[in-house]
mmCIF file of C-alpha atoms and ligand atoms in Angstrom:
data_model
loop_
_atom_site.group_PDB
_atom_site.id
_atom_site.type_symbol
_atom_site.label_atom_id
_atom_site.label_comp_id
_atom_site.label_asym_id
_atom_site.label_seq_id
_atom_site.Cartn_x
_atom_site.Cartn_y
_atom_site.Cartn_z
ATOM 1 C CA MET Z 1192 -116.201 -160.726 -50.971
ATOM 2 C CA TRP Z 1193 -115.432 -157.301 -49.508
ATOM 3 C CA ARG Z 1194 -115.977 -158.575 -46.017
ATOM 4 C CA ARG Z 1195 -113.643 -161.431 -46.668
ATOM 5 C CA PHE Z 1196 -111.023 -159.079 -47.997
ATOM 6 C CA ARG Z 1197 -111.375 -156.864 -44.946
ATOM 7 C CA LEU Z 1198 -111.049 -159.789 -42.623
ATOM 8 C CA PHE Z 1199 -107.964 -161.030 -44.495
ATOM 9 C CA PHE Z 1200 -106.475 -157.546 -44.262
ATOM 10 C CA LEU Z 1201 -107.162 -157.376 -40.494
ATOM 11 C CA ILE Z 1202 -105.437 -160.741 -39.910
ATOM 12 C CA GLU Z 1203 -102.494 -159.672 -42.010
ATOM 13 C CA CYS Z 1204 -102.135 -156.489 -39.960
ATOM 14 C CA LEU Z 1205 -102.292 -158.395 -36.686
ATOM 15 C CA VAL Z 1206 -99.725 -160.940 -37.845
ATOM 16 C CA LEU Z 1207 -97.461 -158.148 -39.056
ATOM 17 C CA ALA Z 1208 -97.719 -156.249 -35.765
ATOM 18 C CA ALA Z 1209 -96.884 -159.417 -33.804
ATOM 19 C CA LEU Z 1210 -93.905 -160.086 -36.008
ATOM 20 C CA LEU Z 1211 -92.666 -156.541 -35.684
ATOM 21 C CA ILE Z 1212 -92.846 -156.692 -31.873
ATOM 22 C CA ALA Z 1213 -91.116 -160.049 -31.736
ATOM 23 C CA ASP Z 1214 -88.474 -158.897 -34.227
ATOM 24 C CA ALA Z 1215 -87.685 -155.595 -32.537
ATOM 25 C CA ARG Z 1216 -84.866 -156.936 -30.396
ATOM 26 C CA SER Z 1217 -83.294 -159.264 -32.922
ATOM 27 C CA LYS Z 1218 -83.276 -156.546 -35.579
ATOM 28 C CA ARG Z 1219 -81.334 -154.228 -33.321
ATOM 29 C CA PHE Z 1220 -78.968 -157.017 -32.417
ATOM 30 C CA THR Z 1221 -78.384 -157.745 -36.126
ATOM 31 C CA GLN Z 1222 -77.712 -154.060 -36.838
ATOM 32 C CA GLU Z 1223 -75.202 -153.908 -34.006
ATOM 33 C CA THR Z 1224 -73.299 -157.055 -34.892
ATOM 34 C CA THR Z 1225 -73.201 -156.413 -38.632
ATOM 35 C CA GLY Z 1226 -72.127 -152.828 -38.032
ATOM 36 C CA THR Z 1227 -74.368 -151.635 -40.922
ATOM 37 C CA THR Z 1228 -76.001 -149.014 -38.675
ATOM 38 C CA ALA Z 1229 -74.459 -146.678 -36.128
ATOM 39 C CA ARG Z 1230 -75.185 -147.711 -32.514
ATOM 40 C CA GLU Z 1231 -78.312 -146.027 -31.314
ATOM 41 C CA ASP Z 1232 -79.046 -145.371 -27.711
ATOM 42 C CA PRO Z 1233 -80.982 -148.200 -26.064
ATOM 43 C CA ARG Z 1234 -84.706 -147.578 -25.849
ATOM 44 C CA VAL Z 1235 -87.686 -148.671 -23.832
ATOM 45 C CA ALA Z 1236 -91.393 -148.000 -23.999
ATOM 46 C CA LEU Z 1237 -93.039 -147.394 -20.635
ATOM 47 C CA THR Z 1238 -96.688 -148.401 -20.661
ATOM 48 C CA PHE Z 1239 -99.394 -147.772 -18.074
ATOM 49 C CA ASP Z 1240 -102.612 -149.756 -17.870
ATOM 50 C CA ASP Z 1241 -105.916 -149.417 -16.020
ATOM 51 C CA GLY Z 1242 -106.028 -145.669 -15.631
ATOM 52 C CA PRO Z 1243 -106.708 -142.810 -15.665
ATOM 53 C CA SER Z 1244 -106.739 -142.648 -11.849
ATOM 54 C CA GLU Z 1245 -106.308 -140.150 -9.042
ATOM 55 C CA TYR Z 1246 -102.527 -140.754 -9.309
ATOM 56 C CA THR Z 1247 -102.185 -140.165 -13.009
ATOM 57 C CA THR Z 1248 -101.755 -136.373 -12.820
ATOM 58 C CA SER Z 1249 -98.664 -136.645 -10.590
ATOM 59 C CA LEU Z 1250 -97.240 -139.239 -13.014
ATOM 60 C CA LEU Z 1251 -97.838 -136.866 -15.947
ATOM 61 C CA ASP Z 1252 -96.164 -134.061 -13.997
ATOM 62 C CA GLY Z 1253 -93.075 -136.247 -13.324
ATOM 63 C CA LEU Z 1254 -92.820 -137.422 -16.907
ATOM 64 C CA ARG Z 1255 -93.135 -133.896 -18.256
ATOM 65 C CA GLU Z 1256 -90.321 -132.617 -15.911
ATOM 66 C CA ARG Z 1257 -88.169 -135.362 -17.240
ATOM 67 C CA GLY Z 1258 -89.100 -134.958 -20.956
ATOM 68 C CA VAL Z 1259 -90.300 -138.512 -21.185
ATOM 69 C CA LYS Z 1260 -93.138 -139.894 -23.342
ATOM 70 C CA ALA Z 1261 -95.078 -143.027 -22.421
ATOM 71 C CA THR Z 1262 -98.144 -144.980 -23.542
ATOM 72 C CA PHE Z 1263 -101.430 -145.101 -21.573
ATOM 73 C CA PHE Z 1264 -103.981 -147.871 -22.087
ATOM 74 C CA LEU Z 1265 -107.186 -146.529 -20.653
ATOM 75 C CA GLN Z 1266 -110.179 -148.248 -19.124
ATOM 76 C CA GLY Z 1267 -113.300 -146.744 -20.596
ATOM 77 C CA GLN Z 1268 -115.111 -146.798 -17.257
ATOM 78 C CA CYS Z 1269 -112.418 -144.576 -15.665
ATOM 79 C CA ILE Z 1270 -112.612 -141.792 -18.272
ATOM 80 C CA GLU Z 1271 -115.710 -139.857 -17.171
ATOM 81 C CA GLY Z 1272 -114.699 -136.992 -14.873
ATOM 82 C CA ARG Z 1273 -111.040 -137.302 -15.827
ATOM 83 C CA GLU Z 1274 -111.233 -135.779 -19.273
ATOM 84 C CA GLY Z 1275 -108.737 -133.086 -18.315
ATOM 85 C CA ILE Z 1276 -106.091 -135.743 -17.466
ATOM 86 C CA ILE Z 1277 -106.556 -137.298 -20.935
ATOM 87 C CA ARG Z 1278 -106.313 -133.901 -22.600
ATOM 88 C CA GLN Z 1279 -103.039 -133.392 -20.670
ATOM 89 C CA MET Z 1280 -101.699 -136.772 -21.838
ATOM 90 C CA GLN Z 1281 -102.333 -135.769 -25.445
ATOM 91 C CA GLU Z 1282 -100.823 -132.318 -24.959
ATOM 92 C CA ASP Z 1283 -97.723 -133.869 -23.433
ATOM 93 C CA GLY Z 1284 -97.209 -136.153 -26.454
ATOM 94 C CA HIS Z 1285 -98.125 -139.493 -24.810
ATOM 95 C CA LEU Z 1286 -99.731 -142.244 -26.878
ATOM 96 C CA ILE Z 1287 -103.252 -143.135 -25.781
ATOM 97 C CA GLY Z 1288 -104.611 -146.667 -26.254
ATOM 98 C CA ASN Z 1289 -107.608 -148.805 -25.378
ATOM 99 C CA HIS Z 1290 -107.803 -151.239 -22.394
ATOM 100 C CA THR Z 1291 -111.514 -152.126 -22.803
ATOM 101 C CA PHE Z 1292 -114.384 -150.435 -21.003
ATOM 102 C CA HIS Z 1293 -114.786 -152.734 -17.973
ATOM 103 C CA HIS Z 1294 -111.339 -154.389 -17.892
ATOM 104 C CA VAL Z 1295 -112.674 -157.664 -19.225
ATOM 105 C CA GLN Z 1296 -111.122 -160.767 -20.760
ATOM 106 C CA LEU Z 1297 -112.343 -160.377 -24.290
ATOM 107 C CA THR Z 1298 -111.947 -164.053 -25.170
ATOM 108 C CA LYS Z 1299 -114.620 -164.910 -22.585
ATOM 109 C CA LEU Z 1300 -117.213 -162.628 -24.211
ATOM 110 C CA SER Z 1301 -119.398 -163.036 -27.251
ATOM 111 C CA ASP Z 1302 -118.218 -161.265 -30.397
ATOM 112 C CA GLU Z 1303 -120.844 -158.569 -29.950
ATOM 113 C CA GLN Z 1304 -119.940 -157.922 -26.276
ATOM 114 C CA ALA Z 1305 -116.206 -157.868 -27.101
ATOM 115 C CA LYS Z 1306 -116.766 -155.408 -29.890
ATOM 116 C CA GLN Z 1307 -118.831 -153.233 -27.513
ATOM 117 C CA GLU Z 1308 -116.066 -153.186 -24.910
ATOM 118 C CA VAL Z 1309 -113.479 -152.045 -27.417
ATOM 119 C CA VAL Z 1310 -115.539 -149.611 -29.463
ATOM 120 C CA SER Z 1311 -117.182 -147.842 -26.548
ATOM 121 C CA THR Z 1312 -113.698 -147.132 -25.077
ATOM 122 C CA SER Z 1313 -112.343 -145.904 -28.389
ATOM 123 C CA ASN Z 1314 -115.349 -143.651 -28.770
ATOM 124 C CA ALA Z 1315 -114.856 -142.238 -25.280
ATOM 125 C CA ILE Z 1316 -111.206 -141.438 -26.092
ATOM 126 C CA PHE Z 1317 -112.156 -140.002 -29.501
ATOM 127 C CA LYS Z 1318 -114.649 -137.620 -27.873
ATOM 128 C CA ILE Z 1319 -111.768 -136.072 -25.913
ATOM 129 C CA THR Z 1320 -108.761 -136.345 -28.236
ATOM 130 C CA GLY Z 1321 -110.338 -136.326 -31.739
ATOM 131 C CA ILE Z 1322 -108.284 -139.465 -32.528
ATOM 132 C CA TYR Z 1323 -109.612 -142.969 -32.911
ATOM 133 C CA THR Z 1324 -106.834 -145.054 -31.377
ATOM 134 C CA ALA Z 1325 -105.608 -148.154 -33.194
ATOM 135 C CA PHE Z 1326 -103.639 -149.525 -30.215
ATOM 136 C CA ILE Z 1327 -105.118 -151.850 -27.647
ATOM 137 C CA ARG Z 1328 -103.712 -153.722 -24.654
ATOM 138 C CA PRO Z 1329 -106.168 -156.472 -24.143
ATOM 139 C CA PRO Z 1330 -106.663 -157.149 -20.416
ATOM 140 C CA PHE Z 1331 -104.820 -160.332 -19.266
ATOM 141 C CA GLY Z 1332 -103.048 -160.308 -22.640
ATOM 142 C CA GLU Z 1333 -105.982 -162.136 -24.255
ATOM 143 C CA TRP Z 1334 -106.900 -160.662 -27.611
ATOM 144 C CA LYS Z 1335 -110.061 -161.674 -29.611
ATOM 145 C CA LYS Z 1336 -108.957 -161.592 -33.176
ATOM 146 C CA GLY Z 1337 -110.972 -161.264 -36.283
ATOM 147 C CA LEU Z 1338 -113.753 -158.865 -35.192
ATOM 148 C CA ASP Z 1339 -114.649 -155.737 -37.051
ATOM 149 C CA TYR Z 1340 -113.817 -153.008 -34.525
ATOM 150 C CA ASN Z 1341 -114.413 -150.161 -37.079
ATOM 151 C CA VAL Z 1342 -110.694 -149.529 -37.148
ATOM 152 C CA THR Z 1343 -107.864 -152.079 -37.336
ATOM 153 C CA MET Z 1344 -106.742 -152.609 -33.769
ATOM 154 C CA ILE Z 1345 -103.142 -153.437 -33.070
ATOM 155 C CA PRO Z 1346 -102.710 -155.479 -29.837
ATOM 156 C CA VAL Z 1347 -99.704 -154.426 -27.825
ATOM 157 C CA LEU Z 1348 -98.446 -156.835 -25.175
ATOM 158 C CA TRP Z 1349 -95.286 -156.391 -23.144
ATOM 159 C CA THR Z 1350 -91.783 -157.854 -22.738
ATOM 160 C CA LEU Z 1351 -91.109 -156.842 -19.096
ATOM 161 C CA ASP Z 1352 -93.687 -157.147 -16.347
ATOM 162 C CA SER Z 1353 -92.837 -154.844 -13.385
ATOM 163 C CA ARG Z 1354 -95.414 -156.759 -11.210
ATOM 164 C CA ASP Z 1355 -96.251 -153.330 -9.695
ATOM 165 C CA TRP Z 1356 -99.908 -154.164 -9.050
ATOM 166 C CA TYR Z 1357 -98.870 -157.300 -7.145
ATOM 167 C CA THR Z 1358 -96.033 -156.034 -4.932
ATOM 168 C CA GLN Z 1359 -97.082 -152.347 -4.539
ATOM 169 C CA ASN Z 1360 -93.662 -151.759 -3.032
ATOM 170 C CA THR Z 1361 -91.550 -149.054 -4.677
ATOM 171 C CA PRO Z 1362 -87.989 -150.503 -4.095
ATOM 172 C CA VAL Z 1363 -89.157 -153.950 -5.128
ATOM 173 C CA ILE Z 1364 -90.762 -152.687 -8.326
ATOM 174 C CA VAL Z 1365 -87.688 -150.574 -9.240
ATOM 175 C CA ASN Z 1366 -85.439 -153.572 -8.667
ATOM 176 C CA GLU Z 1367 -87.736 -155.886 -10.614
ATOM 177 C CA VAL Z 1368 -87.420 -153.595 -13.720
ATOM 178 C CA MET Z 1369 -83.769 -152.666 -13.325
ATOM 179 C CA LYS Z 1370 -82.506 -156.217 -13.032
ATOM 180 C CA GLN Z 1371 -84.289 -157.309 -16.254
ATOM 181 C CA VAL Z 1372 -84.390 -154.292 -18.473
ATOM 182 C CA ASP Z 1373 -82.908 -154.465 -21.980
ATOM 183 C CA ASP Z 1374 -82.916 -152.445 -25.176
ATOM 184 C CA GLY Z 1375 -86.292 -152.727 -26.912
ATOM 185 C CA ASP Z 1376 -88.343 -153.586 -23.846
ATOM 186 C CA ILE Z 1377 -92.024 -152.734 -23.500
ATOM 187 C CA ILE Z 1378 -92.458 -152.273 -19.775
ATOM 188 C CA LEU Z 1379 -95.839 -153.073 -18.136
ATOM 189 C CA MET Z 1380 -96.970 -150.766 -15.269
ATOM 190 C CA HIS Z 1381 -100.218 -149.498 -13.882
ATOM 191 C CA ASP Z 1382 -100.923 -145.827 -13.061
ATOM 192 C CA CYS Z 1383 -103.568 -146.627 -10.410
ATOM 193 C CA PHE Z 1384 -101.153 -146.968 -7.477
ATOM 194 C CA GLN Z 1385 -99.059 -144.352 -5.751
ATOM 195 C CA THR Z 1386 -96.178 -146.831 -5.545
ATOM 196 C CA SER Z 1387 -96.300 -147.396 -9.311
ATOM 197 C CA VAL Z 1388 -96.032 -143.683 -9.968
ATOM 198 C CA GLU Z 1389 -93.125 -143.326 -7.583
ATOM 199 C CA SER Z 1390 -91.420 -146.405 -9.056
ATOM 200 C CA ALA Z 1391 -91.941 -145.289 -12.653
ATOM 201 C CA LEU Z 1392 -90.220 -141.948 -12.013
ATOM 202 C CA GLN Z 1393 -87.280 -143.554 -10.178
ATOM 203 C CA ILE Z 1394 -86.950 -146.050 -13.109
ATOM 204 C CA VAL Z 1395 -86.904 -143.211 -15.556
ATOM 205 C CA ASP Z 1396 -84.110 -141.439 -13.598
ATOM 206 C CA ARG Z 1397 -82.020 -144.641 -13.391
ATOM 207 C CA LEU Z 1398 -82.491 -145.594 -17.024
ATOM 208 C CA LYS Z 1399 -81.631 -142.069 -18.168
ATOM 209 C CA GLU Z 1400 -78.349 -142.350 -16.311
ATOM 210 C CA GLN Z 1401 -77.681 -145.498 -18.309
ATOM 211 C CA GLY Z 1402 -78.399 -143.633 -21.577
ATOM 212 C CA TYR Z 1403 -81.871 -145.077 -22.328
ATOM 213 C CA GLU Z 1404 -84.347 -143.177 -24.467
ATOM 214 C CA PHE Z 1405 -88.061 -143.398 -23.937
ATOM 215 C CA VAL Z 1406 -90.459 -143.914 -26.847
ATOM 216 C CA THR Z 1407 -94.182 -144.600 -27.277
ATOM 217 C CA VAL Z 1408 -95.097 -148.159 -28.369
ATOM 218 C CA ASP Z 1409 -95.999 -147.056 -31.913
ATOM 219 C CA GLU Z 1410 -92.360 -146.036 -32.402
ATOM 220 C CA MET Z 1411 -91.125 -149.282 -30.992
ATOM 221 C CA ILE Z 1412 -93.217 -151.582 -33.207
ATOM 222 C CA VAL Z 1413 -92.933 -149.641 -36.542
ATOM 223 C CA GLU Z 1414 -89.206 -149.233 -36.268
HETATM 224 ZN ZN1 ZN G 300 -105.267 -154.070 -16.883
#
């Protein structure tokens, strides 16, 4: 009975999170058109997957100089030896999430293996930050629902793909984002390429000129 209740609660949470993400843009649009709320500045959430890497420190430095908060979805296997980078992320106010331990497609694993991938990464993050993250970006956008991960995990996908890992070309990446960006976007990038770090900081500068604010994904989805 208790297990069934917990399962039901987990499913409810996941559905709610998905609805909130999908609704973020339309809600803002409604507010603007009905005039019931004063116009807020447009907002985006920058998200970085696959790190931490040798390039993450320079990204953190650049974001700190610009007063910008972002969200980092970490691979468990990249954490050892880079604990200081993760401490710095936390100190700078970034949100830290889970990206599985070995960057695996969870839907291709058994329930037990999938749980292990998620929980071991959350544990590694907890050891450094003292926080058991609830946010996960499932690799390849494929989330395995309904498992008991010890804490209710909220899958966070994206609305704008910078394709940074594919092009690895700074002007192309910047252009890809700037031509599509809109209020409420969750932008997908990866902090394991020098070109991604350069692009991200250029994108921040350009979006700031356009009046954009930068939030972490928790702020975007619980608006
Ligand atoms: Zn990834």
